[in-house]
């Protein structure tokens, strides 16, 4: 939250799983409740519960966690005299069916667990001690189709403001390039500031100051206002920046608008509201594609669910920064927030790091969990979603839903038209809706092409961009018949469906359809990162993404880098159909390959290696012997293959560009497992309980070569003011869960997350496993 009047309200809550009578009362005895700091997801620490088998049961959708239950959170806090001020409590998300009580009285709540919302609690608080209690009901309806978690899983803020103040989400920044890039370039900024007055008539001035990334003020202005008692007013101001630095995913230049109020005597009232924004021009047009600041762009996107493995649904900025940087490293430039409003801090990261975002508000409308609430709540949930996220330059498109029921029916089209018109009234970005394949009803499977086109035409009339899930083979036909740009809102990672049936796959990679058609602006593969839920026992989640649950790159991520990134790269692996892998439905899978040289079962057998590269040529060496050069353009999907007799030792692959060595990779056979290696993503942490560090664990031989087949039980110990948030391995089928200080390695690797406490000093982490040499790591907390 960018309002400097807001205080982070995450520390020192008390938690109970259960529904005791009178827990809302301020004098309720909660001394035995568990102390927690937010963000907190209570489901991630629950035991596994197998439940009924089936494709879409409650248990497999929730990763087989014991997910049902009512939970309470309570917190005591002290306030000064608030005469002449207003008090609000702000929830980034409260999953789900929340009811908030202040000093024993109901203040409000929200059914939709992904919605951010704010409650005015001025009339319920008092000087001195106060108590807030929050009840969450996670068993009232069926669960989501993916792991949702439950709890106060995002940040909570207490906001104290003067009687006249800037409304939450009340600053709207619009930008326009009024002169193109060049010597005389200029950007226009319009700031619309919504003021709220809870007292008598007031006059004053609204100040808007624009600062660049170096904190230098580049332009500022002010304008008088008059707000009647208990009313609202919108003050608009226009500014021009000369020679602005433009925002794009490739160059994410940001500015900040600092907005504050002064009274008629020139006294500042309250603190600033700070709104990061970017100046950019995005054009999307049928048959011309997408252009950002005049340059053509193809979306190299991934769909992401909101859980983060070890931390469940609890949002940690450091966890998502690590994940987004990993995606950025392979050439990814776009994110689809599947299928719900994300944490607003995720969008802050996308603004900063450079991603184009399709911001999606709903999954299905009148079926599933939200079906019981749609008619009553869609307007307030959708309005809050748009107002909250409209200033993010990363957000270039809204999505009104995903694979909604009864596509093409009159009722469905009426709802879609209503939602799109509602969004357009609030913001001018284009709107899409992710449409499912033509398999519902099943009579559409194998239906004549004209019938499919007529159905899709009706759907396309109501949106600005036609969002299609798994329709790649129909892109050319739709482009010829329908005058709307297309985006692949979901695509398989490796295979593609046929024109008549998305379940009948071919080996043509979906990215090739994007490159071949100027009307298609990009794709979002399913999925970017393995997630919990939507699984079959004993797997606890979806394992068909390009990055595993620990955040480690899989072989298919390296293939993705070879087709998405310009940075010279080369990657060598061997086909291994015997390799154990977690559940993923076949057409979302990737050929089984592994990048190491410890295949004892291959001795003296013929094997096939694969090479992923964006270089002109690849040269293979095996145990000092040259095997020649090959070009990716000579192979299907650009994947080079080499067949030879397997032998342990050393393999080296060299990438050439323009005849020169551009990159290389070497594989060596590892010896017996000998030691544990710990590698943190940082060694200096911030005190206060909001930071975390990811520590990657690798089992190696005496020479430091990773042991790729090692499965060992590793236990962790931590000393100092901090805690082990949890640990896991890349194997999403693990039986130990995610919150224990021990895990079974998979492929010789694992991850542990450490969270510092309130104090400064050092944290000492140790990792032990049987006869292996243990590892020790010292972390600094400031």
XYZ file of C-alpha atoms in Angstrom:
782
model
C 0.000 0.000 0.000
C 1.477 3.325 -1.098
C -0.252 5.579 1.450
C 2.347 6.795 3.961
C -0.473 7.271 6.483
C -0.839 3.482 6.572
C 0.968 1.418 9.215
C 1.830 -2.203 8.528
C -0.373 -4.204 10.890
C 1.161 -7.682 10.485
C 2.875 -8.350 13.831
C 1.626 -10.084 16.967
C -1.657 -11.674 15.989
C -3.187 -14.666 17.754
C -4.625 -17.546 15.728
C -7.000 -20.439 16.381
C -8.314 -23.061 13.983
C -11.855 -23.620 15.190
C -15.017 -21.638 15.883
C -15.359 -20.987 19.602
C -18.428 -19.155 20.794
C -17.964 -15.445 21.532
C -14.463 -15.229 20.021
C -15.462 -11.824 18.612
C -15.712 -10.284 22.083
C -12.875 -8.038 23.175
C -12.442 -9.775 26.549
C -12.412 -13.293 25.119
C -9.640 -15.417 26.753
C -7.184 -16.040 23.905
C -3.978 -16.606 25.902
C -3.662 -20.194 24.646
C -4.029 -19.226 20.991
C -1.001 -19.507 18.752
C 0.984 -16.309 18.126
C 1.551 -15.593 14.423
C 2.842 -12.787 12.256
C 1.205 -12.028 8.948
C 1.118 -12.970 6.177
C -0.227 -16.318 7.341
C -1.729 -19.297 5.524
C -3.014 -21.872 7.993
C -3.733 -24.603 5.408
C -0.083 -25.089 4.371
C 0.758 -26.541 7.809
C -2.155 -28.996 7.845
C -1.751 -32.754 7.359
C -2.521 -34.424 4.063
C -5.959 -35.986 3.696
C -6.382 -38.235 0.684
C -10.178 -38.141 0.394
C -12.114 -39.279 -2.661
C -10.412 -39.992 -5.963
C -11.484 -38.211 -9.108
C -10.538 -35.489 -11.562
C -12.126 -32.570 -9.725
C -12.680 -33.455 -6.086
C -12.244 -30.991 -3.255
C -9.173 -32.784 -1.991
C -7.134 -33.025 -5.187
C -7.969 -29.437 -6.099
C -6.509 -28.374 -2.739
C -3.383 -30.532 -2.945
C -4.831 -33.087 -0.479
C -4.373 -30.720 2.462
C -7.008 -30.738 5.207
C -8.363 -27.440 3.897
C -11.843 -27.105 5.389
C -12.376 -25.135 8.553
C -13.234 -21.926 10.353
C -10.358 -19.880 11.731
C -10.064 -16.814 13.950
C -7.398 -14.120 14.211
C -7.240 -11.622 17.072
C -4.943 -8.705 17.843
C -4.780 -6.058 20.561
C -3.595 -2.572 19.661
C -3.347 0.850 21.259
C -4.550 4.110 19.701
C -4.171 7.742 20.748
C -7.081 10.164 20.816
C -8.350 10.308 17.229
C -10.418 13.493 17.523
C -10.598 15.039 14.057
C -9.181 11.907 12.431
C -10.490 8.807 10.693
C -9.354 5.211 11.183
C -9.461 2.466 8.542
C -8.367 -1.160 8.508
C -7.140 -2.423 5.114
C -6.845 -6.080 4.090
C -4.782 -7.072 1.056
C -6.752 -10.313 1.120
C -8.623 -12.403 3.686
C -9.474 -15.897 2.493
C -12.442 -16.300 2.709
C -15.926 -15.245 3.898
C -14.367 -12.811 6.350
C -16.164 -11.028 9.162
C -14.246 -8.317 11.024
C -15.050 -7.230 14.578
C -13.675 -4.179 16.385
C -14.067 -4.166 20.158
C -16.814 -6.771 19.902
C -18.829 -5.017 17.185
C -19.081 -6.113 13.571
C -17.264 -3.761 11.189
C -17.834 -5.597 7.885
C -16.079 -8.211 5.777
C -15.799 -9.738 2.315
C -16.829 -13.062 0.809
C -14.314 -13.039 -2.071
C -11.050 -14.161 -0.548
C -8.877 -12.532 -3.228
C -10.401 -9.047 -2.972
C -8.543 -6.232 -1.250
C -10.910 -4.168 0.896
C -11.003 -1.448 3.536
C -13.315 -0.789 6.472
C -13.892 2.519 8.244
C -13.574 1.714 11.951
C -13.582 5.278 13.306
C -16.827 4.839 15.225
C -15.717 1.531 16.752
C -12.289 2.394 18.185
C -11.352 4.428 21.239
C -8.237 5.977 22.821
C -6.156 3.327 24.552
C -6.536 -0.422 24.163
C -8.558 -1.919 21.311
C -9.140 -5.409 19.929
C -9.694 -6.633 16.377
C -11.043 -10.120 15.665
C -11.409 -11.686 12.215
C -13.443 -14.804 11.459
C -12.761 -16.721 8.218
C -14.930 -19.551 6.922
C -13.107 -21.805 4.454
C -15.710 -24.556 4.339
C -18.907 -22.724 3.462
C -18.635 -23.470 -0.270
C -16.679 -25.777 -2.526
C -13.012 -24.776 -2.904
C -11.203 -23.218 -5.848
C -9.860 -25.412 -8.660
C -6.321 -24.820 -7.354
C -4.717 -24.517 -3.927
C -6.126 -21.391 -2.332
C -4.824 -21.664 1.197
C -6.704 -19.707 3.836
C -6.040 -16.992 6.364
C -4.850 -13.409 6.508
C -2.388 -14.298 3.778
C -1.558 -10.803 2.527
C -0.572 -7.583 4.259
C -2.922 -5.767 6.625
C -2.656 -2.024 7.293
C -4.058 0.396 9.859
C -4.641 3.768 8.256
C -5.071 6.926 10.364
C -5.889 10.066 8.352
C -7.295 13.584 8.889
C -11.019 14.143 8.425
C -10.219 15.467 4.945
C -8.029 12.928 3.181
C -7.194 11.208 -0.081
C -9.424 8.213 -0.651
C -7.827 4.767 -0.770
C -7.147 4.011 -4.450
C -8.226 7.631 -4.968
C -5.251 8.767 -7.070
C -5.605 7.947 -10.754
C -2.584 8.657 -12.962
C -3.067 8.717 -16.732
C -0.149 9.223 -19.112
C 0.121 10.014 -22.786
C 3.051 10.549 -25.106
C 2.186 13.836 -26.783
C 5.349 14.068 -28.840
C 7.179 10.929 -30.013
C 10.648 9.981 -28.845
C 13.319 12.339 -30.062
C 14.793 15.709 -29.269
C 11.432 17.307 -28.501
C 9.699 14.330 -26.871
C 7.187 14.994 -24.099
C 4.792 13.063 -21.876
C 1.504 14.317 -20.507
C 0.419 13.301 -17.017
C -3.115 13.734 -15.693
C -3.660 13.171 -11.981
C -7.244 12.793 -10.730
C -7.331 12.876 -6.919
C -10.474 11.820 -5.033
C -10.848 13.617 -1.697
C -13.036 12.465 1.178
C -14.357 14.756 3.906
C -15.834 13.332 7.109
C -16.183 16.763 8.778
C -17.461 20.239 7.914
C -16.829 22.193 4.691
C -13.112 22.553 4.023
C -10.907 24.414 1.557
C -7.279 23.735 0.766
C -4.853 22.720 -1.971
C -3.894 19.417 -3.604
C -0.195 19.124 -4.431
C 1.205 16.674 -6.967
C 4.946 16.234 -7.254
C 6.505 13.957 -9.886
C 9.892 12.403 -9.138
C 12.118 10.228 -11.270
C 14.015 7.072 -10.276
C 16.826 9.197 -8.859
C 14.320 10.963 -6.553
C 14.693 14.188 -8.510
C 11.564 16.328 -8.838
C 10.845 16.769 -12.547
C 7.524 18.630 -12.319
C 5.061 19.712 -9.639
C 1.772 21.532 -9.469
C -1.087 22.362 -7.095
C -4.742 23.198 -7.311
C -7.292 24.507 -4.778
C -10.177 22.365 -3.613
C -13.407 22.790 -1.724
C -15.134 19.782 -0.183
C -18.566 20.080 1.363
C -19.222 18.383 4.674
C -19.399 14.587 4.510
C -18.735 14.649 0.789
C -16.260 13.751 -1.919
C -14.611 15.743 -4.663
C -12.280 14.934 -7.552
C -9.455 17.352 -8.326
C -7.731 16.969 -11.700
C -4.328 18.356 -12.639
C -2.327 18.173 -15.839
C 1.467 18.207 -16.131
C 4.008 17.742 -18.905
C 7.404 16.032 -18.604
C 9.997 16.922 -21.209
C 12.041 14.062 -22.655
C 10.489 11.388 -20.417
C 12.028 7.982 -19.874
C 9.434 5.534 -21.185
C 8.299 2.330 -19.483
C 8.386 -1.063 -21.171
C 9.146 -4.600 -20.053
C 12.544 -4.188 -21.701
C 13.235 -0.814 -20.027
C 10.971 -0.470 -16.969
C 11.540 3.214 -16.188
C 9.315 4.387 -13.350
C 8.243 7.738 -11.938
C 6.537 8.451 -8.612
C 3.667 10.822 -7.959
C 3.723 12.219 -4.408
C 0.286 13.603 -3.607
C -0.564 15.519 -0.432
C -2.936 18.141 0.955
C -2.486 21.513 2.619
C -5.095 23.570 4.433
C -5.810 27.233 3.698
C -3.000 28.314 6.054
C -0.443 26.263 4.113
C -0.153 23.519 6.750
C 0.359 20.012 5.447
C -2.486 17.700 6.516
C -1.545 14.046 6.744
C 1.254 12.300 4.890
C 1.817 11.753 1.179
C 0.216 9.138 -0.971
C 2.961 7.828 -3.242
C 1.952 6.294 -6.577
C 4.565 4.692 -8.851
C 3.669 4.879 -12.538
C 5.181 4.635 -15.994
C 4.823 6.598 -19.188
C 4.187 4.284 -22.107
C 2.056 3.859 -25.200
C 0.672 0.391 -25.975
C -1.212 -0.216 -29.209
C -2.976 -3.492 -30.032
C -4.650 -3.795 -33.410
C -6.040 -6.595 -35.532
C -3.521 -7.936 -38.069
C -0.874 -5.462 -36.870
C -0.153 -6.993 -33.484
C 1.105 -5.213 -30.378
C 3.443 -2.237 -30.279
C 4.950 -0.697 -27.159
C 6.270 2.831 -27.591
C 6.264 2.228 -31.332
C 8.192 -1.072 -31.205
C 6.639 -4.463 -32.062
C 6.357 -6.867 -29.125
C 5.358 -10.513 -28.855
C 4.185 -11.616 -25.424
C 6.379 -14.402 -24.047
C 4.094 -15.115 -21.152
C 3.268 -17.572 -18.400
C 0.147 -18.122 -16.352
C 0.725 -18.151 -12.603
C -1.315 -19.265 -9.608
C -0.767 -17.486 -6.319
C 0.802 -20.083 -4.010
C 4.538 -20.121 -3.444
C 5.281 -23.668 -2.345
C 6.758 -23.592 1.156
C 4.900 -20.428 2.185
C 1.606 -21.558 0.678
C -0.579 -18.627 -0.293
C 1.155 -16.216 2.130
C 2.645 -13.399 0.068
C 6.311 -12.575 0.635
C 7.816 -9.922 -1.607
C 11.226 -11.645 -1.523
C 9.733 -14.952 -2.687
C 8.018 -13.444 -5.684
C 10.990 -11.242 -6.559
C 13.107 -14.407 -6.789
C 10.505 -16.157 -8.924
C 10.021 -13.235 -11.300
C 13.762 -12.752 -11.729
C 14.051 -16.439 -12.611
C 11.330 -16.045 -15.238
C 13.013 -12.894 -16.534
C 16.283 -14.814 -16.930
C 14.751 -17.159 -19.506
C 13.229 -14.388 -21.623
C 9.717 -14.288 -20.144
C 8.176 -10.813 -20.478
C 4.525 -11.337 -19.523
C 2.373 -12.676 -16.668
C -1.284 -13.681 -16.512
C -2.673 -13.610 -12.955
C -4.633 -16.850 -13.080
C -7.468 -16.690 -12.094
C -7.976 -14.014 -9.467
C -6.769 -10.593 -8.315
C -3.116 -10.969 -7.282
C -1.413 -9.344 -4.326
C -0.891 -5.705 -5.260
C 2.781 -6.074 -4.335
C 3.166 -8.616 -7.151
C 2.156 -5.895 -9.604
C 4.645 -3.518 -7.957
C 7.340 -6.072 -8.781
C 6.097 -6.428 -12.356
C 6.279 -2.637 -12.730
C 9.819 -2.558 -11.353
C 11.280 -5.634 -13.066
C 9.451 -5.261 -16.366
C 6.539 -7.584 -17.219
C 3.374 -7.086 -19.259
C 0.419 -8.274 -17.170
C -3.028 -9.566 -18.043
C -4.798 -8.830 -14.761
C -7.608 -11.366 -14.240
C -10.408 -10.810 -11.744
C -12.462 -13.999 -11.906
C -12.245 -17.649 -12.817
C -15.743 -18.916 -13.516
C -18.687 -16.646 -12.780
C -21.694 -18.678 -11.670
C -20.114 -22.017 -10.907
C -17.471 -23.052 -8.413
C -16.706 -21.142 -5.236
C -17.666 -17.697 -6.569
C -21.009 -18.883 -7.952
C -22.771 -18.253 -4.632
C -21.531 -14.654 -4.572
C -21.448 -13.491 -8.180
C -24.859 -11.815 -8.438
C -24.452 -9.985 -5.139
C -20.762 -9.095 -5.156
C -19.372 -8.878 -8.688
C -19.736 -5.101 -8.974
C -17.887 -4.200 -5.775
C -15.247 -6.883 -6.314
C -14.616 -5.837 -9.916
C -14.650 -2.119 -9.130
C -12.154 -2.494 -6.289
C -9.932 -4.641 -8.512
C -9.830 -2.023 -11.288
C -9.384 0.980 -8.981
C -6.611 -0.756 -7.032
C -4.595 -1.850 -10.083
C -5.216 0.912 -12.656
C -1.990 2.850 -12.012
C 0.328 -0.083 -12.733
C 2.119 0.368 -16.062
C 2.658 -3.396 -16.207
C -1.095 -3.969 -16.471
C -1.899 -3.616 -20.159
C -5.089 -5.690 -20.312
C -7.930 -6.793 -18.027
C -9.450 -10.272 -18.074
C -13.098 -10.640 -17.062
C -12.978 -14.405 -16.547
C -11.573 -17.799 -17.462
C -13.277 -20.759 -19.135
C -16.663 -19.595 -17.891
C -19.727 -21.776 -18.118
C -22.063 -21.972 -21.152
C -19.782 -20.136 -23.589
C -21.715 -18.631 -26.469
C -25.125 -18.889 -24.798
C -27.323 -15.789 -24.530
C -26.925 -15.681 -20.746
C -23.145 -15.962 -20.935
C -22.857 -13.273 -23.632
C -25.080 -10.937 -21.619
C -22.858 -11.285 -18.548
C -19.685 -10.822 -20.617
C -21.081 -7.685 -22.254
C -22.068 -6.283 -18.841
C -18.649 -6.952 -17.290
C -16.722 -5.470 -20.231
C -18.888 -2.326 -20.259
C -18.412 -1.959 -16.490
C -14.626 -2.180 -16.861
C -14.583 0.269 -19.779
C -16.466 2.802 -17.641
C -13.621 2.683 -15.094
C -10.548 2.357 -17.328
C -9.577 2.528 -20.990
C -7.349 -0.558 -21.219
C -8.511 -3.405 -23.487
C -10.503 -6.280 -21.999
C -10.349 -9.985 -22.804
C -11.871 -13.169 -21.420
C -9.977 -16.467 -21.562
C -12.162 -18.793 -23.610
C -11.871 -22.533 -23.204
C -11.359 -25.027 -26.022
C -14.349 -26.166 -28.065
C -15.077 -29.284 -26.043
C -18.164 -28.157 -24.062
C -20.585 -29.457 -25.067
C -18.773 -32.537 -26.332
C -20.732 -32.228 -29.570
C -18.290 -29.464 -30.559
C -15.390 -31.922 -30.687
C -14.742 -32.466 -34.369
C -17.444 -29.949 -35.326
C -17.176 -28.335 -38.780
C -14.881 -25.312 -38.904
C -17.671 -22.865 -39.941
C -19.613 -23.798 -36.806
C -16.591 -23.121 -34.587
C -15.940 -19.802 -36.320
C -19.563 -18.637 -35.885
C -19.470 -19.456 -32.173
C -16.149 -17.669 -31.701
C -17.426 -14.639 -33.663
C -20.204 -14.143 -31.109
C -17.725 -14.291 -28.264
C -15.300 -11.929 -30.017
C -17.955 -9.228 -30.426
C -17.951 -8.541 -26.695
C -14.200 -8.225 -26.048
C -11.377 -6.036 -27.326
C -8.892 -8.899 -27.683
C -9.904 -12.494 -28.336
C -8.404 -14.600 -25.532
C -8.080 -18.263 -26.484
C -7.022 -21.261 -24.428
C -5.383 -24.029 -26.518
C -6.727 -22.913 -29.934
C -3.380 -22.492 -31.759
C -4.299 -24.594 -34.794
C -7.298 -22.307 -35.410
C -5.435 -18.995 -35.210
C -5.215 -18.548 -38.990
C -8.882 -19.384 -39.541
C -10.062 -17.055 -36.784
C -7.763 -14.269 -37.986
C -9.207 -14.500 -41.486
C -12.834 -14.507 -40.318
C -12.793 -12.247 -37.247
C -11.415 -8.701 -37.138
C -9.979 -8.922 -33.621
C -6.425 -9.414 -32.351
C -5.770 -12.739 -30.621
C -3.820 -13.628 -27.492
C -3.129 -17.211 -26.425
C -4.326 -16.891 -22.821
C -3.294 -20.507 -22.210
C -1.019 -22.714 -24.295
C 0.613 -26.064 -23.811
C 4.320 -25.747 -23.140
C 5.499 -28.188 -25.816
C 2.615 -29.780 -27.730
C -0.282 -28.152 -29.577
C -3.816 -29.339 -30.270
C -5.331 -29.992 -33.670
C -7.977 -27.776 -35.265
C -10.783 -30.217 -34.480
C -9.768 -31.290 -30.968
C -7.381 -29.707 -28.462
C -6.959 -33.106 -26.783
C -5.522 -34.545 -30.031
C -1.982 -33.138 -29.934
C 0.854 -32.670 -32.395
C 4.541 -31.980 -31.738
C 4.499 -28.536 -33.347
C 5.375 -26.110 -30.568
C 2.640 -23.527 -29.838
C 5.181 -20.670 -29.997
C 5.577 -21.272 -33.733
C 1.893 -20.398 -34.271
C 2.529 -17.066 -32.507
C 5.517 -16.254 -34.706
C 3.673 -17.152 -37.894
C 0.652 -14.882 -37.380
C 0.842 -11.080 -37.048
C -2.669 -11.035 -35.598
C -1.520 -13.044 -32.547
C 0.154 -10.824 -29.953
C 1.625 -13.621 -27.838
C 1.064 -16.615 -25.608
C 0.799 -17.526 -21.932
C 1.956 -21.093 -21.353
C 0.347 -23.249 -18.686
C 2.084 -22.899 -16.405
C 5.094 -20.836 -15.429
C 5.759 -22.419 -12.036
C 4.570 -25.671 -10.434
C 1.728 -25.004 -8.021
C -0.123 -26.820 -5.263
C -3.483 -28.395 -6.013
C -5.106 -29.780 -9.189
C -3.324 -33.097 -8.730
C -3.694 -36.857 -8.373
C -2.498 -38.713 -5.282
C 0.277 -38.873 -4.187
C 1.227 -35.730 -6.107
C 0.275 -32.605 -4.146
C 0.238 -30.202 -7.067
C 0.608 -29.501 -10.769
C 4.062 -30.524 -11.963
C 3.759 -29.546 -15.623
C 5.305 -26.072 -15.422
C 8.733 -24.974 -16.629
C 9.958 -24.093 -13.105
C 9.534 -26.467 -10.172
C 7.938 -25.768 -6.787
C 11.356 -24.771 -5.358
C 11.913 -22.211 -8.103
C 14.580 -24.288 -9.897
C 14.686 -24.332 -13.692
C 13.569 -27.579 -15.303
C 15.013 -28.736 -18.644
C 11.932 -27.325 -20.421
C 12.741 -23.886 -18.986
C 16.043 -24.050 -20.843
C 14.186 -24.955 -24.022
C 11.916 -21.966 -23.390
C 15.000 -19.759 -23.018
C 16.332 -21.023 -26.342
C 13.221 -19.744 -28.163
C 12.462 -16.661 -26.029
C 15.856 -15.157 -25.206
C 18.473 -13.459 -27.375
C 21.244 -14.011 -24.813
C 23.521 -16.782 -26.150
C 22.709 -20.047 -24.400
C 23.099 -23.777 -24.860
C 21.795 -26.696 -22.820
C 22.552 -30.415 -23.084
C 20.390 -33.255 -21.759
C 19.659 -36.924 -22.447
C 16.333 -38.606 -23.054
C 15.476 -40.799 -20.083
C 11.993 -42.316 -20.151
C 12.734 -44.200 -16.920
C 13.011 -40.916 -15.008
C 10.473 -40.628 -12.194
C 8.263 -37.588 -12.544
C 5.293 -36.205 -10.655
C 1.801 -36.171 -12.109
C 0.969 -33.992 -15.068
C -1.588 -34.716 -17.745
C 0.213 -35.870 -20.882
C -0.497 -33.028 -23.274
C 0.809 -30.485 -20.756
C 4.034 -32.462 -20.323
C 7.497 -32.173 -21.841
C 9.632 -35.047 -23.175
C 11.508 -36.723 -20.320
C 15.100 -35.507 -20.377
C 17.752 -35.011 -17.704
C 20.944 -32.950 -17.747
C 23.637 -35.040 -16.048
C 25.962 -38.025 -16.692
C 24.986 -40.457 -13.955
C 22.914 -42.927 -15.978
C 24.182 -46.284 -14.739
C 21.297 -48.064 -16.505
C 22.533 -46.702 -19.860
C 26.015 -48.268 -19.804
C 26.923 -49.645 -23.252
C 23.497 -48.686 -24.593
C 22.655 -46.288 -27.396
C 21.207 -43.035 -26.084
C 19.969 -39.790 -27.604
C 20.998 -36.376 -26.371
C 19.046 -33.181 -26.986
C 20.467 -29.684 -27.301
C 18.485 -26.488 -26.738
C 20.223 -23.422 -28.118
C 19.641 -20.067 -29.786
C 23.076 -20.198 -31.405
C 23.739 -20.859 -35.084
C 25.498 -24.170 -34.463
C 26.266 -26.598 -31.644
C 29.419 -28.694 -31.331
C 29.433 -31.851 -29.198
C 32.464 -33.385 -27.430
C 32.347 -36.672 -25.497
C 35.319 -37.623 -23.324
C 37.660 -35.489 -25.396
C 36.367 -36.733 -28.756
C 34.663 -34.335 -31.174
C 31.311 -35.529 -32.545
C 30.756 -32.682 -35.023
C 28.448 -29.687 -35.385
C 24.700 -29.421 -35.953
C 22.238 -26.581 -36.541
C 18.935 -26.156 -34.670
C 17.197 -25.084 -37.884
C 17.644 -28.616 -39.232
C 15.507 -30.166 -36.455
C 11.837 -30.055 -35.448
C 11.121 -27.219 -32.989
C 14.829 -26.322 -33.152
C 15.773 -29.191 -30.803
C 19.053 -30.768 -31.958
C 19.404 -34.520 -31.401
C 22.550 -36.670 -31.219
C 22.574 -40.456 -30.870
C 25.642 -42.305 -29.556
C 26.781 -45.046 -27.190
C 26.576 -43.844 -23.607
C 29.725 -43.650 -21.489
C 30.313 -41.870 -18.169
C 32.948 -39.165 -17.924
C 32.526 -35.742 -19.533
C 30.325 -34.250 -22.227
C 30.718 -30.703 -23.503
C 28.475 -28.742 -25.842
C 29.674 -25.494 -27.438
C 27.437 -22.866 -29.058
C 28.700 -20.842 -32.029
C 27.435 -17.535 -33.419
C 28.903 -16.112 -36.592
C 31.614 -18.763 -36.366
C 32.726 -17.710 -32.860
C 32.279 -19.469 -29.522
C 29.304 -17.835 -27.771
C 28.562 -20.197 -24.861
C 29.134 -23.723 -23.584
C 28.028 -26.299 -21.028
C 29.923 -29.235 -19.507
C 28.441 -32.315 -17.842
C 30.556 -34.580 -15.632
C 29.786 -37.878 -13.972
C 29.543 -37.416 -10.210
C 31.189 -39.725 -7.710
C 29.707 -40.956 -4.449
C 27.675 -38.398 -2.418
C 29.969 -36.764 0.095
C 28.877 -33.321 1.275
C 26.030 -30.788 1.518
C 26.281 -27.402 -0.193
C 24.117 -24.439 0.937
C 23.659 -21.419 -1.367
C 21.482 -18.497 -0.189
C 19.941 -16.007 -2.596
C 21.241 -13.292 -0.217
C 23.303 -13.142 2.953
C 21.999 -9.888 4.456
C 18.373 -9.751 5.600
C 16.107 -7.038 6.945
C 14.867 -7.389 10.523
C 11.184 -7.038 11.259
C 9.711 -10.362 10.199
C 8.767 -9.444 6.615
C 11.943 -10.582 4.833
C 12.937 -14.146 3.950
C 15.968 -15.872 2.439
C 15.880 -18.871 0.107
C 18.707 -21.329 0.703
C 19.274 -23.870 -2.058
C 20.685 -27.223 -0.964
C 22.725 -29.469 -3.254
C 24.341 -32.801 -2.447
C 27.750 -33.106 -4.156
C 30.661 -35.467 -4.411
C 34.168 -34.693 -3.135
C 34.874 -32.520 -6.184
C 31.721 -30.422 -5.852
C 29.907 -32.128 -8.742
C 26.158 -32.377 -7.983
C 24.842 -35.897 -7.340
C 21.699 -35.895 -9.502
C 20.102 -39.131 -8.262
C 20.521 -38.663 -4.522
C 17.444 -38.936 -2.291
C 18.484 -38.214 1.279
C 16.651 -37.022 4.369
C 18.114 -33.623 5.307
C 17.405 -31.903 8.620
C 17.915 -28.200 9.320
C 18.704 -26.338 12.527
C 18.673 -22.568 13.094
C 20.026 -20.469 15.935
C 19.345 -16.772 16.451
C 16.256 -14.554 16.281
C 14.508 -16.178 13.360
C 12.627 -19.258 12.235
C 12.635 -21.889 9.533
C 9.524 -21.202 7.467
C 9.739 -24.632 5.882
C 11.561 -26.838 3.392
C 10.810 -29.002 0.389
C 12.345 -30.670 -2.647
C 11.434 -30.314 -6.326
C 9.389 -33.516 -6.029
C 5.847 -32.265 -5.488
C 4.809 -35.778 -4.423
C 6.697 -35.543 -1.120
C 4.989 -36.884 2.013
C 6.620 -34.578 4.572
C 4.713 -31.421 3.709
C 6.207 -27.943 3.463
C 6.555 -26.466 6.956
C 8.930 -28.927 8.632
C 12.672 -28.300 9.210
C 13.446 -31.453 7.235
C 12.862 -32.783 3.748
C 13.801 -35.604 1.396
C 15.965 -34.370 -1.450
C 14.973 -35.007 -5.046
C 17.619 -35.045 -7.747
C 20.087 -34.216 -4.980
C 18.417 -30.826 -4.362
C 16.108 -29.108 -1.885
C 15.118 -25.666 -0.649
C 14.776 -24.210 2.835
C 13.369 -20.770 3.667
C 14.462 -18.792 6.731
C 12.542 -15.831 8.152
C 14.337 -13.385 10.486
C 12.594 -12.048 13.566
C 12.336 -8.533 14.930
C 15.926 -8.242 16.157
C 19.233 -7.643 14.399
C 22.325 -9.847 14.612
C 23.237 -13.150 12.998
C 21.413 -16.335 12.117
C 23.267 -19.653 11.882
C 21.742 -22.331 9.660
C 22.998 -25.923 9.649
C 22.044 -28.848 7.387
C 22.669 -32.495 8.334
C 22.110 -35.810 6.546
C 23.484 -39.147 7.757
C 27.156 -39.627 6.857
C 27.316 -36.598 4.539
C 29.569 -33.722 5.591
C 27.162 -31.139 7.041
C 26.920 -27.550 5.835
C 26.825 -24.369 7.878
C 25.688 -20.916 6.787
C 25.867 -17.580 8.587
C 23.326 -14.868 7.740
C 23.378 -11.229 8.816
C 20.213 -9.434 9.930
C 20.195 -5.614 9.976
